[in-house]
Amino acid sequence: MRTFLNKFLLIVRHVNVALLCLLFAVQVHAQSGLVQDPNAQIWLTKMAQAKQQLNYKVTFVMSRPGADPQPYLWRHAITEDGIEMEQLDQLNGPGKEVIRIGNTVSYFDSHRPPYSLQSSHISGPLPSILLTDPLSLMPAYEFVVVGKSRISGRVAQQIRMVSKDKTRFGYNLWLDQNIGLPLKISVVDLNGQKMEQIQVTELEVTPSPDPYFANYVVSATMPDVVQFAPQPKEKQNWKLDFVPIGMEQVKHSVRLLQNNGGKLEYMMLSDGLVDISVYLQRANGQVAESDIVARIGSDIYYSRTQGNVLVTVIGKIPANTANAIATSISAVQ
């Protein structure tokens, strides 16, 4: 009987040790953000549906280092015909307003004539693809449910977003627990330090569209859509041997610089959320040999001479990523 009891206690001890090791491994794995959290996918889907299907009015403040906080008014509505409408109004300064009706976006700025573009989203401080199609970012980012907190008097679910290959900054999202709309969005560096932030100060969801759309947008005459002439396809002389995970080249152009400055070749890389601009031109004797690095908020300006080519990289990325891109260029054979 004693022998059986000793064996049983030994088994229990091994089981407890195994469970502790398993729990520790799971905790470490979760903290490292290496597992795509299925609960995060549920929350992201809820956010995208709320963003596109609800009628709401939101005020938020955009904060960047070295700049005054900028308040915005954001309205969204769905008409009886199912047409999606949106308005983004910058509240400080002379005024900048953007209105979207379906796939037409109109820009109103006191410094230039109004104009319209064909687009499914407004170009501004709100990260459109993150709010409307976040699951498309999963090849490049890990999403992990962190916990709950209180934002602007509402219970919020926090989602952490981490670059899989550590080549881009991370995001922290706080989503309204009941509605799913974002209450706060922070851009953080690789050490988790906040770089930029959108903070919602007021959120109102209504059963019908805001009267603003009926009284102004529907009856107003929107400016004509700008038509861009198709650009001729230019030969690509350079390529990048390093591209961050989930990114691809989406633009390429070549133009002649004034005063016999030679050709300037341009490439844009994007994962849908982050755009990286790369400029290449022949180096000359007046170009500095040392790297030039400057940062404004989360945007970096990185320039270096790589062989006989001056490479400039601009985007919301760490300096190491800009360096890796700049040093990876090679001539197209």
Short mmCIF file of C-alpha atoms in Angstrom, two decimals:
data_model
loop_
_atom_site.label_atom_id
_atom_site.label_comp_id
_atom_site.label_asym_id
_atom_site.label_seq_id
_atom_site.Cartn_x
_atom_site.Cartn_y
_atom_site.Cartn_z
CA MET A 1 0.00 0.00 0.00
CA ARG A 2 2.84 2.38 0.87
CA THR A 3 4.63 1.56 -2.41
CA PHE A 4 1.46 2.34 -4.41
CA LEU A 5 1.02 5.61 -2.51
CA ASN A 6 4.62 6.66 -3.18
CA LYS A 7 4.22 5.92 -6.90
CA PHE A 8 0.96 7.89 -6.98
CA LEU A 9 2.57 10.93 -5.25
CA LEU A 10 5.50 10.73 -7.68
CA ILE A 11 3.12 10.77 -10.65
CA VAL A 12 1.23 13.73 -9.19
CA ARG A 13 4.50 15.58 -8.63
CA HIS A 14 5.57 15.02 -12.26
CA VAL A 15 2.16 16.11 -13.53
CA ASN A 16 2.30 19.30 -11.46
CA VAL A 17 5.78 20.08 -12.76
CA ALA A 18 4.64 19.46 -16.34
CA LEU A 19 1.61 21.72 -15.86
CA LEU A 20 3.76 24.48 -14.41
CA CYS A 21 6.18 24.22 -17.33
CA LEU A 22 3.29 24.30 -19.78
CA LEU A 23 1.74 27.34 -18.12
CA PHE A 24 5.10 29.10 -18.08
CA ALA A 25 5.66 28.32 -21.77
CA VAL A 26 2.22 29.58 -22.72
CA GLN A 27 2.74 32.76 -20.72
CA VAL A 28 6.14 33.45 -22.32
CA HIS A 29 4.77 32.62 -25.78
CA ALA A 30 1.84 34.98 -25.29
CA GLN A 31 4.04 37.77 -24.00
CA SER A 32 6.33 37.43 -27.01
CA GLY A 33 3.34 37.86 -29.32
CA LEU A 34 4.29 34.86 -31.48
CA VAL A 35 0.81 33.35 -31.55
CA GLN A 36 -2.03 34.83 -33.60
CA ASP A 37 -4.76 35.18 -30.99
CA PRO A 38 -8.11 33.89 -32.35
CA ASN A 39 -9.95 36.19 -29.91
CA ALA A 40 -8.14 39.13 -31.50
CA GLN A 41 -9.56 38.15 -34.88
CA ILE A 42 -13.07 38.24 -33.41
CA TRP A 43 -12.50 41.71 -31.99
CA LEU A 44 -10.95 42.99 -35.23
CA THR A 45 -13.89 41.72 -37.24
CA LYS A 46 -16.26 43.43 -34.82
CA MET A 47 -14.34 46.69 -35.19
CA ALA A 48 -14.39 46.56 -39.01
CA GLN A 49 -18.13 45.84 -39.09
CA ALA A 50 -18.89 48.66 -36.64
CA LYS A 51 -16.71 51.13 -38.55
CA GLN A 52 -18.50 50.46 -41.84
CA GLN A 53 -22.07 49.66 -40.78
CA LEU A 54 -22.99 52.06 -37.94
CA ASN A 55 -24.11 55.67 -37.83
CA TYR A 56 -21.85 57.60 -35.45
CA LYS A 57 -20.23 60.90 -34.56
CA VAL A 58 -16.79 60.91 -32.96
CA THR A 59 -14.47 63.62 -31.72
CA PHE A 60 -10.83 62.69 -31.24
CA VAL A 61 -7.43 64.31 -30.68
CA MET A 62 -4.33 63.45 -32.68
CA SER A 63 -1.08 63.85 -30.70
CA ARG A 64 2.41 63.86 -32.22
CA PRO A 65 5.77 64.78 -30.64
CA GLY A 66 6.77 68.38 -31.32
CA ALA A 67 3.30 69.42 -32.52
CA ASP A 68 0.21 70.80 -30.85
CA PRO A 69 -2.59 68.25 -30.29
CA GLN A 70 -5.03 68.44 -33.20
CA PRO A 71 -8.78 67.88 -32.60
CA TYR A 72 -10.99 66.30 -35.27
CA LEU A 73 -14.67 65.64 -35.83
CA TRP A 74 -15.48 62.34 -37.58
CA ARG A 75 -18.96 61.47 -38.81
CA HIS A 76 -20.10 58.29 -40.51
CA ALA A 77 -23.47 57.25 -41.93
CA ILE A 78 -25.23 54.64 -44.04
CA THR A 79 -28.10 55.84 -46.24
CA GLU A 80 -31.32 53.91 -46.83
CA ASP A 81 -29.83 52.89 -50.19
CA GLY A 82 -26.79 51.45 -48.45
CA ILE A 83 -24.39 54.21 -49.53
CA GLU A 84 -21.57 54.80 -47.05
CA MET A 85 -20.83 58.45 -46.22
CA GLU A 86 -18.09 59.94 -44.09
CA GLN A 87 -16.84 63.33 -42.97
CA LEU A 88 -13.54 64.28 -41.32
CA ASP A 89 -13.18 67.89 -40.14
CA GLN A 90 -10.01 69.36 -38.65
CA LEU A 91 -11.30 71.69 -35.93
CA ASN A 92 -8.26 73.91 -35.26
CA GLY A 93 -6.76 76.40 -37.69
CA PRO A 94 -8.22 77.68 -40.97
CA GLY A 95 -10.11 74.44 -41.53
CA LYS A 96 -9.65 71.27 -43.54
CA GLU A 97 -12.67 69.11 -44.32
CA VAL A 98 -12.91 65.84 -46.21
CA ILE A 99 -16.20 64.26 -47.31
CA ARG A 100 -16.63 60.78 -48.74
CA ILE A 101 -19.76 59.61 -50.53
CA GLY A 102 -19.36 56.02 -51.67
CA ASN A 103 -16.11 55.87 -53.63
CA THR A 104 -15.76 59.62 -54.15
CA VAL A 105 -13.69 61.64 -51.68
CA SER A 106 -13.83 65.46 -51.78
CA TYR A 107 -11.20 67.67 -50.14
CA PHE A 108 -11.91 71.22 -48.94
CA ASP A 109 -8.91 73.30 -47.88
CA SER A 110 -8.74 77.07 -47.40
CA HIS A 111 -5.33 77.13 -49.15
CA ARG A 112 -6.41 75.53 -52.44
CA PRO A 113 -9.47 74.97 -54.64
CA PRO A 114 -11.65 72.00 -53.64
CA TYR A 115 -11.24 68.78 -55.59
CA SER A 116 -12.42 65.16 -55.57
CA LEU A 117 -10.66 61.82 -56.01
CA GLN A 118 -11.92 58.33 -56.68
CA SER A 119 -11.20 56.41 -53.47
CA SER A 120 -12.89 54.10 -50.99
CA HIS A 121 -11.35 55.82 -47.96
CA ILE A 122 -10.30 59.20 -46.61
CA SER A 123 -6.59 59.95 -46.48
CA GLY A 124 -5.91 61.32 -43.01
CA PRO A 125 -4.83 60.46 -39.47
CA LEU A 126 -7.18 57.46 -39.22
CA PRO A 127 -5.45 54.24 -40.42
CA SER A 128 -8.08 53.17 -42.96
CA ILE A 129 -7.03 49.59 -43.68
CA LEU A 130 -6.55 48.87 -39.98
CA LEU A 131 -10.12 49.97 -39.27
CA THR A 132 -11.80 48.43 -42.33
CA ASP A 133 -9.77 45.34 -43.28
CA PRO A 134 -7.49 44.48 -40.33
CA LEU A 135 -7.34 40.76 -41.15
CA SER A 136 -5.45 41.58 -44.35
CA LEU A 137 -2.56 42.76 -42.16
CA MET A 138 -2.09 39.39 -40.46
CA PRO A 139 0.70 38.20 -42.81
CA ALA A 140 2.84 41.07 -41.47
CA TYR A 141 1.57 41.57 -37.90
CA GLU A 142 0.64 39.57 -34.84
CA PHE A 143 -2.54 40.59 -32.98
CA VAL A 144 -2.87 39.69 -29.31
CA VAL A 145 -5.71 40.41 -26.85
CA VAL A 146 -4.10 42.06 -23.82
CA GLY A 147 -6.85 43.01 -21.38
CA LYS A 148 -9.54 45.53 -20.54
CA SER A 149 -9.24 49.14 -19.42
CA ARG A 150 -11.37 52.29 -19.26
CA ILE A 151 -11.08 54.88 -22.04
CA SER A 152 -13.17 58.09 -22.12
CA GLY A 153 -15.52 56.62 -19.53
CA ARG A 154 -16.11 53.41 -21.53
CA VAL A 155 -14.92 49.85 -21.00
CA ALA A 156 -12.40 49.03 -23.71
CA GLN A 157 -10.68 45.88 -24.94
CA GLN A 158 -7.00 46.34 -25.71
CA ILE A 159 -5.42 44.66 -28.75
CA ARG A 160 -1.67 44.67 -29.22
CA MET A 161 -0.33 44.67 -32.78
CA VAL A 162 3.32 43.68 -33.33
CA SER A 163 5.39 43.51 -36.51
CA LYS A 164 6.37 39.88 -37.11
CA ASP A 165 9.88 40.68 -38.32
CA LYS A 166 10.37 43.75 -36.07
CA THR A 167 10.83 45.99 -39.12
CA ARG A 168 7.86 48.28 -38.33
CA PHE A 169 6.45 50.01 -35.30
CA GLY A 170 3.65 48.44 -33.29
CA TYR A 171 0.13 49.58 -32.52
CA ASN A 172 -2.06 49.42 -29.45
CA LEU A 173 -5.82 49.50 -30.05
CA TRP A 174 -8.52 50.04 -27.45
CA LEU A 175 -11.95 49.03 -28.77
CA ASP A 176 -15.28 49.86 -27.16
CA GLN A 177 -16.38 46.61 -25.54
CA ASN A 178 -20.03 46.96 -26.56
CA ILE A 179 -19.78 48.67 -29.95
CA GLY A 180 -16.35 47.69 -31.26
CA LEU A 181 -15.35 51.15 -32.48
CA PRO A 182 -11.81 52.29 -31.57
CA LEU A 183 -11.46 54.56 -28.53
CA LYS A 184 -7.69 54.95 -28.67
CA ILE A 185 -4.93 54.06 -31.14
CA SER A 186 -1.26 54.40 -30.22
CA VAL A 187 1.83 53.94 -32.38
CA VAL A 188 4.71 52.54 -30.29
CA ASP A 189 8.37 51.96 -31.09
CA LEU A 190 10.12 48.60 -30.76
CA ASN A 191 10.63 49.28 -27.03
CA GLY A 192 6.94 49.94 -26.47
CA GLN A 193 7.35 53.72 -26.10
CA LYS A 194 4.44 55.81 -27.43
CA MET A 195 5.20 57.84 -30.56
CA GLU A 196 1.78 58.99 -31.81
CA GLN A 197 -1.74 58.65 -30.47
CA ILE A 198 -5.37 59.12 -31.42
CA GLN A 199 -7.61 59.58 -28.36
CA VAL A 200 -11.40 59.61 -28.70
CA THR A 201 -13.00 62.21 -26.42
CA GLU A 202 -16.66 61.67 -27.37
CA LEU A 203 -18.53 58.90 -29.17
CA GLU A 204 -22.20 58.86 -30.12
CA VAL A 205 -23.88 56.03 -32.06
CA THR A 206 -27.35 56.75 -33.47
CA PRO A 207 -30.01 54.64 -35.22
CA SER A 208 -30.17 57.07 -38.17
CA PRO A 209 -27.59 59.21 -40.02
CA ASP A 210 -26.53 62.53 -38.55
CA PRO A 211 -28.65 65.41 -39.96
CA TYR A 212 -25.41 66.90 -41.30
CA PHE A 213 -25.45 64.47 -44.21
CA ALA A 214 -29.06 65.14 -45.17
CA ASN A 215 -28.82 68.91 -44.86
CA TYR A 216 -25.48 69.45 -46.50
CA VAL A 217 -23.81 66.55 -48.24
CA VAL A 218 -26.77 65.18 -50.20
CA SER A 219 -27.86 68.60 -51.46
CA ALA A 220 -24.39 70.08 -51.94
CA THR A 221 -22.52 70.00 -55.22
CA MET A 222 -19.25 68.15 -54.80
CA PRO A 223 -16.20 69.29 -56.79
CA ASP A 224 -15.30 67.44 -59.97
CA VAL A 225 -13.21 64.30 -59.75
CA VAL A 226 -9.60 64.90 -60.80
CA GLN A 227 -8.60 62.64 -63.67
CA PHE A 228 -4.92 61.75 -63.83
CA ALA A 229 -3.36 60.95 -67.17
CA PRO A 230 -1.85 57.44 -67.27
CA GLN A 231 1.88 57.53 -66.69
CA PRO A 232 4.15 55.70 -69.14
CA LYS A 233 5.86 52.69 -67.64
CA GLU A 234 9.53 53.44 -67.06
CA LYS A 235 12.33 50.91 -67.01
CA GLN A 236 13.34 50.00 -63.45
CA ASN A 237 17.10 50.30 -63.05
CA TRP A 238 17.34 49.26 -59.40
CA LYS A 239 15.69 46.72 -57.15
CA LEU A 240 15.56 46.07 -53.42
CA ASP A 241 16.89 42.73 -52.19
CA PHE A 242 15.39 43.33 -48.73
CA VAL A 243 11.68 43.98 -48.28
CA PRO A 244 9.89 43.64 -44.90
CA ILE A 245 7.48 40.73 -44.49
CA GLY A 246 4.06 41.46 -45.96
CA MET A 247 5.29 44.42 -48.02
CA GLU A 248 5.47 44.72 -51.77
CA GLN A 249 6.38 47.37 -54.32
CA VAL A 250 3.21 49.24 -55.30
CA LYS A 251 4.61 52.22 -57.23
CA HIS A 252 7.55 53.02 -59.48
CA SER A 253 8.43 56.11 -61.50
CA VAL A 254 11.42 57.87 -63.05
CA ARG A 255 11.75 61.60 -63.69
CA LEU A 256 14.46 63.99 -64.77
CA LEU A 257 15.78 66.48 -62.23
CA GLN A 258 16.28 70.12 -63.16
CA ASN A 259 19.69 71.70 -63.84
CA ASN A 260 21.09 68.46 -65.23
CA GLY A 261 20.57 66.68 -61.94
CA GLY A 262 20.14 63.37 -63.71
CA LYS A 263 17.37 60.86 -63.16
CA LEU A 264 15.50 60.33 -59.92
CA GLU A 265 14.01 56.86 -59.55
CA TYR A 266 11.17 56.35 -57.07
CA MET A 267 9.74 53.19 -55.50
CA MET A 268 7.02 52.81 -52.91
CA LEU A 269 6.71 49.76 -50.64
CA SER A 270 3.52 49.13 -48.68
CA ASP A 271 1.80 46.56 -46.51
CA GLY A 272 -1.43 48.55 -46.77
CA LEU A 273 -0.85 50.28 -43.44
CA VAL A 274 2.71 51.58 -43.71
CA ASP A 275 4.13 53.18 -46.86
CA ILE A 276 7.89 53.45 -47.44
CA SER A 277 9.22 55.79 -50.12
CA VAL A 278 12.63 55.03 -51.66
CA TYR A 279 14.42 57.57 -53.89
CA LEU A 280 17.53 56.71 -55.90
CA GLN A 281 19.85 58.89 -57.97
CA ARG A 282 23.42 58.78 -59.13
CA ALA A 283 25.78 60.07 -56.46
CA ASN A 284 28.20 62.89 -57.22
CA GLY A 285 31.28 64.30 -55.58
CA GLN A 286 29.29 66.75 -53.48
CA VAL A 287 27.23 64.06 -51.73
CA ALA A 288 28.16 63.46 -48.08
CA GLU A 289 29.69 60.05 -47.40
CA SER A 290 28.13 59.67 -43.95
CA ASP A 291 24.52 58.63 -43.40
CA ILE A 292 21.92 61.31 -42.71
CA VAL A 293 19.20 60.34 -40.25
CA ALA A 294 16.39 62.60 -39.07
CA ARG A 295 13.11 61.75 -37.35
CA ILE A 296 9.89 63.73 -37.06
CA GLY A 297 7.41 61.88 -34.86
CA SER A 298 7.29 58.33 -36.20
CA ASP A 299 8.54 59.37 -39.68
CA ILE A 300 12.19 58.84 -40.52
CA TYR A 301 14.36 60.48 -43.20
CA TYR A 302 17.35 58.27 -43.95
CA SER A 303 19.90 59.01 -46.68
CA ARG A 304 23.16 57.28 -47.55
CA THR A 305 25.51 56.75 -50.46
CA GLN A 306 25.45 53.10 -51.49
CA GLY A 307 28.19 52.54 -54.03
CA ASN A 308 27.57 55.14 -56.74
CA VAL A 309 23.92 55.65 -55.80
CA LEU A 310 22.40 58.10 -53.32
CA VAL A 311 19.53 56.31 -51.58
CA THR A 312 16.89 58.13 -49.50
CA VAL A 313 14.29 56.22 -47.48
CA ILE A 314 11.26 57.95 -45.90
CA GLY A 315 8.52 56.28 -43.85
CA LYS A 316 7.11 55.32 -40.45
CA ILE A 317 9.81 52.73 -39.75
CA PRO A 318 12.78 52.21 -37.40
CA ALA A 319 16.21 53.43 -38.52
CA ASN A 320 17.51 49.85 -38.75
CA THR A 321 14.79 49.02 -41.28
CA ALA A 322 15.62 52.08 -43.38
CA ASN A 323 19.28 51.07 -43.32
CA ALA A 324 18.47 47.48 -44.32
CA ILE A 325 16.41 48.70 -47.28
CA ALA A 326 19.01 51.26 -48.39
CA THR A 327 21.91 48.82 -48.26
CA SER A 328 20.02 46.11 -50.17
CA ILE A 329 19.77 47.90 -53.52
CA SER A 330 21.20 46.23 -56.59
CA ALA A 331 21.12 46.95 -60.30
CA VAL A 332 18.42 45.26 -62.39
CA GLN A 333 20.11 42.90 -64.81
#
